[in-house]
Amino acid sequence: MANKKVETCYACDEIASSKEHVPPKCLFPTELGVNYRKGLITVPSCDLHNGKKSDDDEFLLASLAGIIGCNNVGLLHKFTKVNRAIRRSGGRLLDKALKEQNVKLYDLPNGGKFDVTWGKPDLKRLHECFSLIGRGLYKHKYERAFNGTVNCEVLYVPTNNRGWKGYREFVVSEMANELSNIKVEGQNPDVFQWVLGPEDFSGASCGRLIFYGNLVVYLAFIPQLFDAENHKSLFNIAQSITKSVYIQKDGQRYRIN
Ligand SMILES: [Zn+2]
């Protein structure tokens, strides 16, 4: 009798009860006359880590499609499917994606109106969503769940902290370097592209997600056993020093406080 392989969840390694699309299927438009759903990735998932059941999928869609910087595919997707979803939710979906909202109405030459909304994105929830996407891609690539923390840097959301800005530029340039020779994947590049770098001796690695052509998120996979303190302390120490602190690397200088 053959042993049937037990599928386990991409995020927690518990026995899986369903399949989850990574990233969520709703990000890939169907209404634009082009097939943007080629070769979508699915991974086994438990109920808890199934985005559809926690409405993370719609949150992510409202947070990405149509925001400033995304390409035409993201923009068109926003003005069709996303706005329908926002209307259906009576605006609650937009409230979840953006805090402290401002809406400005513009008049169009044909007498119509055009609205632009801005506000503070729910970064904590966005981080959770992107980390889970990272875990899903990891499971897809290595056929096991990642055991550790997945941190993310959402590059399209600017930071006001000058020290963090410099440190982030440094960390991101290091990660970009590490990924520069790795094949970028994703069969619908106008919607989503991804790359995961190789693991180093400690099991740490990094990755990059790009949504709608321009919305870039970097991921750092930090294994459970890794001493993350050394990794962070440089930035933390710099914050307690009154003089300017710089990291110098490859002819670049990054101010980190
Ligand atoms: Zn799970």
CSV table of C-alpha atoms and ligand atoms in Angstrom, one decimal:
chain,number,residue,atom,x,y,z
A,1,MET,CA,0.0,0.0,0.0
A,2,ALA,CA,1.5,3.3,-1.0
A,3,ASN,CA,1.9,6.0,1.6
A,4,LYS,CA,-0.1,9.1,0.7
A,5,LYS,CA,1.9,12.2,1.3
A,6,VAL,CA,0.4,14.4,4.0
A,7,GLU,CA,0.4,18.0,2.9
A,8,THR,CA,1.3,20.6,5.5
A,9,CYS,CA,0.6,24.3,5.7
A,10,TYR,CA,3.1,26.7,4.1
A,11,ALA,CA,3.0,29.0,7.1
A,12,CYS,CA,2.8,26.8,10.2
A,13,ASP,CA,3.5,23.2,9.1
A,14,GLU,CA,0.2,22.0,10.5
A,15,ILE,CA,-1.9,19.5,8.4
A,16,ALA,CA,-3.3,21.5,5.4
A,17,SER,CA,-7.0,21.6,4.7
A,18,SER,CA,-7.0,23.6,1.5
A,19,LYS,CA,-4.9,25.3,-1.2
A,20,GLU,CA,-3.9,29.0,-1.1
A,21,HIS,CA,-2.9,31.1,-4.1
A,22,VAL,CA,0.4,33.0,-3.6
A,23,PRO,CA,0.0,35.9,-4.1
A,24,PRO,CA,-3.9,36.0,-3.9
A,25,LYS,CA,-5.6,35.2,-7.1
A,26,CYS,CA,-7.7,38.4,-6.9
A,27,LEU,CA,-4.6,40.5,-7.7
A,28,PHE,CA,-4.6,39.0,-11.2
A,29,PRO,CA,-7.2,40.8,-13.4
A,30,THR,CA,-9.6,38.8,-15.6
A,31,GLU,CA,-11.5,41.7,-17.1
A,32,LEU,CA,-8.8,43.4,-19.2
A,33,GLY,CA,-9.0,41.0,-22.3
A,34,VAL,CA,-5.5,39.6,-21.6
A,35,ASN,CA,-4.8,36.3,-19.7
A,36,TYR,CA,-3.0,37.6,-16.6
A,37,ARG,CA,-3.6,34.2,-14.7
A,38,LYS,CA,-0.9,32.1,-16.4
A,39,GLY,CA,0.8,29.6,-14.1
A,40,LEU,CA,-0.5,30.9,-10.8
A,41,ILE,CA,1.2,29.4,-7.7
A,42,THR,CA,-0.7,27.5,-5.1
A,43,VAL,CA,0.5,26.0,-1.8
A,44,PRO,CA,-1.2,23.8,0.8
A,45,SER,CA,-2.7,25.8,3.6
A,46,CYS,CA,-4.5,25.4,7.0
A,47,ASP,CA,-7.7,27.3,7.7
A,48,LEU,CA,-5.9,29.9,9.8
A,49,HIS,CA,-3.5,30.8,7.0
A,50,ASN,CA,-5.9,30.9,4.2
A,51,GLY,CA,-6.2,34.5,3.1
A,52,LYS,CA,-9.7,34.1,1.7
A,53,LYS,CA,-11.0,33.1,5.0
A,54,SER,CA,-9.5,36.1,6.8
A,55,ASP,CA,-10.3,38.6,4.0
A,56,ASP,CA,-6.6,39.5,3.8
A,57,ASP,CA,-6.8,38.9,0.0
A,58,GLU,CA,-9.2,41.8,-0.5
A,59,PHE,CA,-7.3,44.0,1.9
A,60,LEU,CA,-4.1,43.4,-0.1
A,61,LEU,CA,-5.9,44.1,-3.4
A,62,ALA,CA,-7.3,47.4,-2.1
A,63,SER,CA,-3.8,48.3,-0.7
A,64,LEU,CA,-2.0,47.6,-4.0
A,65,ALA,CA,-4.1,48.1,-7.1
A,66,GLY,CA,-4.5,51.7,-8.2
A,67,ILE,CA,-2.1,53.2,-5.7
A,68,ILE,CA,0.3,55.8,-7.0
A,69,GLY,CA,3.2,54.2,-8.8
A,70,CYS,CA,1.5,51.1,-10.1
A,71,ASN,CA,1.3,50.4,-13.8
A,72,ASN,CA,-1.7,50.6,-16.1
A,73,VAL,CA,-2.7,47.0,-15.4
A,74,GLY,CA,-3.0,47.8,-11.7
A,75,LEU,CA,-4.7,51.1,-12.4
A,76,LEU,CA,-7.3,49.4,-14.7
A,77,HIS,CA,-7.8,46.6,-12.3
A,78,LYS,CA,-8.5,49.2,-9.6
A,79,PHE,CA,-11.1,51.1,-11.6
A,80,THR,CA,-13.0,47.9,-12.4
A,81,LYS,CA,-12.8,45.1,-9.9
A,82,VAL,CA,-11.4,47.0,-6.8
A,83,ASN,CA,-13.9,49.8,-6.9
A,84,ARG,CA,-16.7,47.3,-7.2
A,85,ALA,CA,-15.4,45.5,-4.2
A,86,ILE,CA,-15.1,48.8,-2.3
A,87,ARG,CA,-18.6,49.8,-3.2
A,88,ARG,CA,-19.9,46.3,-2.2
A,89,SER,CA,-18.3,46.7,1.2
A,90,GLY,CA,-19.9,50.2,1.7
A,91,GLY,CA,-16.4,51.7,1.8
A,92,ARG,CA,-15.3,49.6,4.7
A,93,LEU,CA,-12.7,47.9,2.6
A,94,LEU,CA,-11.0,51.2,1.8
A,95,ASP,CA,-11.2,52.2,5.4
A,96,LYS,CA,-9.2,49.0,6.3
A,97,ALA,CA,-6.5,49.7,3.6
A,98,LEU,CA,-6.0,53.4,4.3
A,99,LYS,CA,-6.2,55.2,7.6
A,100,GLU,CA,-6.7,59.0,7.9
A,101,GLN,CA,-8.2,59.2,4.5
A,102,ASN,CA,-8.3,62.2,2.3
A,103,VAL,CA,-10.4,62.2,-0.9
A,104,LYS,CA,-10.0,64.8,-3.6
A,105,LEU,CA,-12.5,65.1,-6.5
A,106,TYR,CA,-11.2,66.3,-9.8
A,107,ASP,CA,-13.4,67.5,-12.7
A,108,LEU,CA,-12.9,65.9,-16.0
A,109,PRO,CA,-13.3,67.9,-19.3
A,110,ASN,CA,-16.4,65.7,-20.2
A,111,GLY,CA,-18.2,66.8,-17.0
A,112,GLY,CA,-17.4,63.6,-15.1
A,113,LYS,CA,-15.6,63.4,-11.8
A,114,PHE,CA,-12.4,61.6,-10.9
A,115,ASP,CA,-11.4,60.8,-7.3
A,116,VAL,CA,-8.0,60.3,-5.8
A,117,THR,CA,-7.8,58.9,-2.2
A,118,TRP,CA,-4.7,59.0,-0.1
A,119,GLY,CA,-3.9,58.2,3.5
A,120,LYS,CA,-1.7,56.1,5.8
A,121,PRO,CA,-1.5,52.4,4.7
A,122,ASP,CA,-2.1,49.8,7.5
A,123,LEU,CA,1.6,48.9,7.4
A,124,LYS,CA,1.4,46.3,10.2
A,125,ARG,CA,-1.2,44.3,8.3
A,126,LEU,CA,0.6,44.8,5.0
A,127,HIS,CA,3.8,43.4,6.5
A,128,GLU,CA,1.8,40.3,7.7
A,129,CYS,CA,0.4,39.8,4.2
A,130,PHE,CA,3.8,40.2,2.5
A,131,SER,CA,5.5,37.9,5.0
A,132,LEU,CA,2.9,35.3,4.3
A,133,ILE,CA,3.5,35.7,0.5
A,134,GLY,CA,7.2,35.2,1.2
A,135,ARG,CA,6.5,32.0,3.2
A,136,GLY,CA,4.3,30.8,0.4
A,137,LEU,CA,6.9,31.3,-2.3
A,138,TYR,CA,9.5,29.7,0.0
A,139,LYS,CA,7.3,26.6,0.4
A,140,HIS,CA,6.7,26.6,-3.4
A,141,LYS,CA,10.5,26.7,-4.1
A,142,TYR,CA,11.8,24.4,-1.3
A,143,GLU,CA,8.8,22.3,-0.6
A,144,ARG,CA,9.0,23.0,3.1
A,145,ALA,CA,7.8,25.8,5.5
A,146,PHE,CA,10.3,28.4,6.5
A,147,ASN,CA,11.2,28.2,10.2
A,148,GLY,CA,11.9,31.7,11.3
A,149,THR,CA,10.9,35.3,10.9
A,150,VAL,CA,10.2,37.0,7.5
A,151,ASN,CA,10.8,40.7,7.7
A,152,CYS,CA,9.8,43.1,4.9
A,153,GLU,CA,10.6,46.5,3.7
A,154,VAL,CA,7.8,48.1,1.7
A,155,LEU,CA,9.8,50.4,-0.6
A,156,TYR,CA,6.8,52.2,-2.1
A,157,VAL,CA,5.8,53.5,1.3
A,158,PRO,CA,8.3,56.2,2.2
A,159,THR,CA,9.7,56.5,5.7
A,160,ASN,CA,10.1,59.8,7.6
A,161,ASN,CA,12.8,58.5,9.9
A,162,ARG,CA,16.1,59.8,8.5
A,163,GLY,CA,18.2,57.1,10.2
A,164,TRP,CA,16.0,54.3,9.1
A,165,LYS,CA,15.8,55.7,5.6
A,166,GLY,CA,19.6,55.5,5.3
A,167,TYR,CA,19.8,52.1,6.9
A,168,ARG,CA,17.1,50.8,4.7
A,169,GLU,CA,18.9,52.1,1.6
A,170,PHE,CA,22.0,50.2,2.7
A,171,VAL,CA,20.1,47.0,3.5
A,172,VAL,CA,18.2,47.1,0.3
A,173,SER,CA,21.3,47.7,-1.8
A,174,GLU,CA,22.9,44.7,-0.2
A,175,MET,CA,19.9,42.5,-0.9
A,176,ALA,CA,19.6,43.8,-4.5
A,177,ASN,CA,23.2,42.8,-5.0
A,178,GLU,CA,22.6,39.4,-3.6
A,179,LEU,CA,19.6,38.9,-6.0
A,180,SER,CA,21.2,40.5,-9.1
A,181,ASN,CA,22.2,37.1,-10.7
A,182,ILE,CA,19.1,35.1,-9.7
A,183,LYS,CA,16.4,34.5,-12.2
A,184,VAL,CA,13.3,36.6,-11.7
A,185,GLU,CA,10.1,34.5,-11.9
A,186,GLY,CA,6.4,35.1,-12.5
A,187,GLN,CA,4.5,34.3,-15.7
A,188,ASN,CA,2.4,37.5,-15.5
A,189,PRO,CA,5.2,40.1,-15.0
A,190,ASP,CA,2.8,43.1,-15.4
A,191,VAL,CA,1.0,41.9,-12.2
A,192,PHE,CA,3.6,40.1,-10.2
A,193,GLN,CA,7.3,39.1,-10.3
A,194,TRP,CA,9.3,37.5,-7.6
A,195,VAL,CA,12.8,36.3,-6.8
A,196,LEU,CA,14.2,34.4,-3.8
A,197,GLY,CA,17.9,34.3,-3.2
A,198,PRO,CA,19.9,31.3,-2.0
A,199,GLU,CA,20.3,30.5,1.7
A,200,ASP,CA,23.6,31.3,3.3
A,201,PHE,CA,25.5,29.1,5.9
A,202,SER,CA,23.0,30.2,8.7
A,203,GLY,CA,19.9,29.6,6.6
A,204,ALA,CA,19.2,33.3,6.1
A,205,SER,CA,18.2,34.6,2.7
A,206,CYS,CA,16.4,37.4,1.0
A,207,GLY,CA,13.8,38.0,-1.7
A,208,ARG,CA,12.0,40.6,-3.7
A,209,LEU,CA,8.4,41.0,-4.8
A,210,ILE,CA,7.2,43.4,-7.4
A,211,PHE,CA,3.5,44.1,-7.8
A,212,TYR,CA,2.0,45.9,-10.9
A,213,GLY,CA,5.4,46.7,-12.4
A,214,ASN,CA,6.8,49.1,-9.8
A,215,LEU,CA,5.6,48.4,-6.2
A,216,VAL,CA,8.7,46.8,-4.7
A,217,VAL,CA,8.9,44.8,-1.4
A,218,TYR,CA,12.0,43.3,-0.1
A,219,LEU,CA,11.9,40.3,2.2
A,220,ALA,CA,14.5,39.1,4.7
A,221,PHE,CA,14.2,35.4,5.9
A,222,ILE,CA,15.8,35.2,9.3
A,223,PRO,CA,16.1,31.6,10.6
A,224,GLN,CA,14.9,30.8,14.2
A,225,LEU,CA,18.4,30.0,15.4
A,226,PHE,CA,20.1,33.0,13.9
A,227,ASP,CA,21.3,35.7,16.3
A,228,ALA,CA,19.4,38.6,14.9
A,229,GLU,CA,20.8,41.0,17.5
A,230,ASN,CA,24.1,41.6,15.7
A,231,HIS,CA,22.0,42.2,12.6
A,232,LYS,CA,20.0,45.0,14.1
A,233,SER,CA,22.4,46.5,16.7
A,234,LEU,CA,24.3,48.7,14.2
A,235,PHE,CA,21.2,50.7,13.5
A,236,ASN,CA,20.2,50.8,17.2
A,237,ILE,CA,23.6,51.9,18.4
A,238,ALA,CA,23.6,54.7,15.8
A,239,GLN,CA,20.4,56.1,17.3
A,240,SER,CA,22.0,56.8,20.6
A,241,ILE,CA,25.0,58.7,19.1
A,242,THR,CA,24.6,62.5,18.6
A,243,LYS,CA,27.2,62.7,15.8
A,244,SER,CA,26.3,61.5,12.3
A,245,VAL,CA,27.0,57.8,11.7
A,246,TYR,CA,27.6,56.4,8.3
A,247,ILE,CA,28.0,53.0,6.7
A,248,GLN,CA,30.5,53.1,3.9
A,249,LYS,CA,30.1,50.3,1.3
A,250,ASP,CA,31.1,50.0,-2.4
A,251,GLY,CA,31.7,53.7,-2.8
A,252,GLN,CA,28.3,54.6,-1.3
A,253,ARG,CA,27.7,56.3,2.0
A,254,TYR,CA,24.5,55.7,4.1
A,255,ARG,CA,23.7,57.9,7.0
A,256,ILE,CA,22.0,55.7,9.6
A,257,ASN,CA,21.0,58.2,12.4
B,1,ZN,ZN,-1.1,27.3,8.8
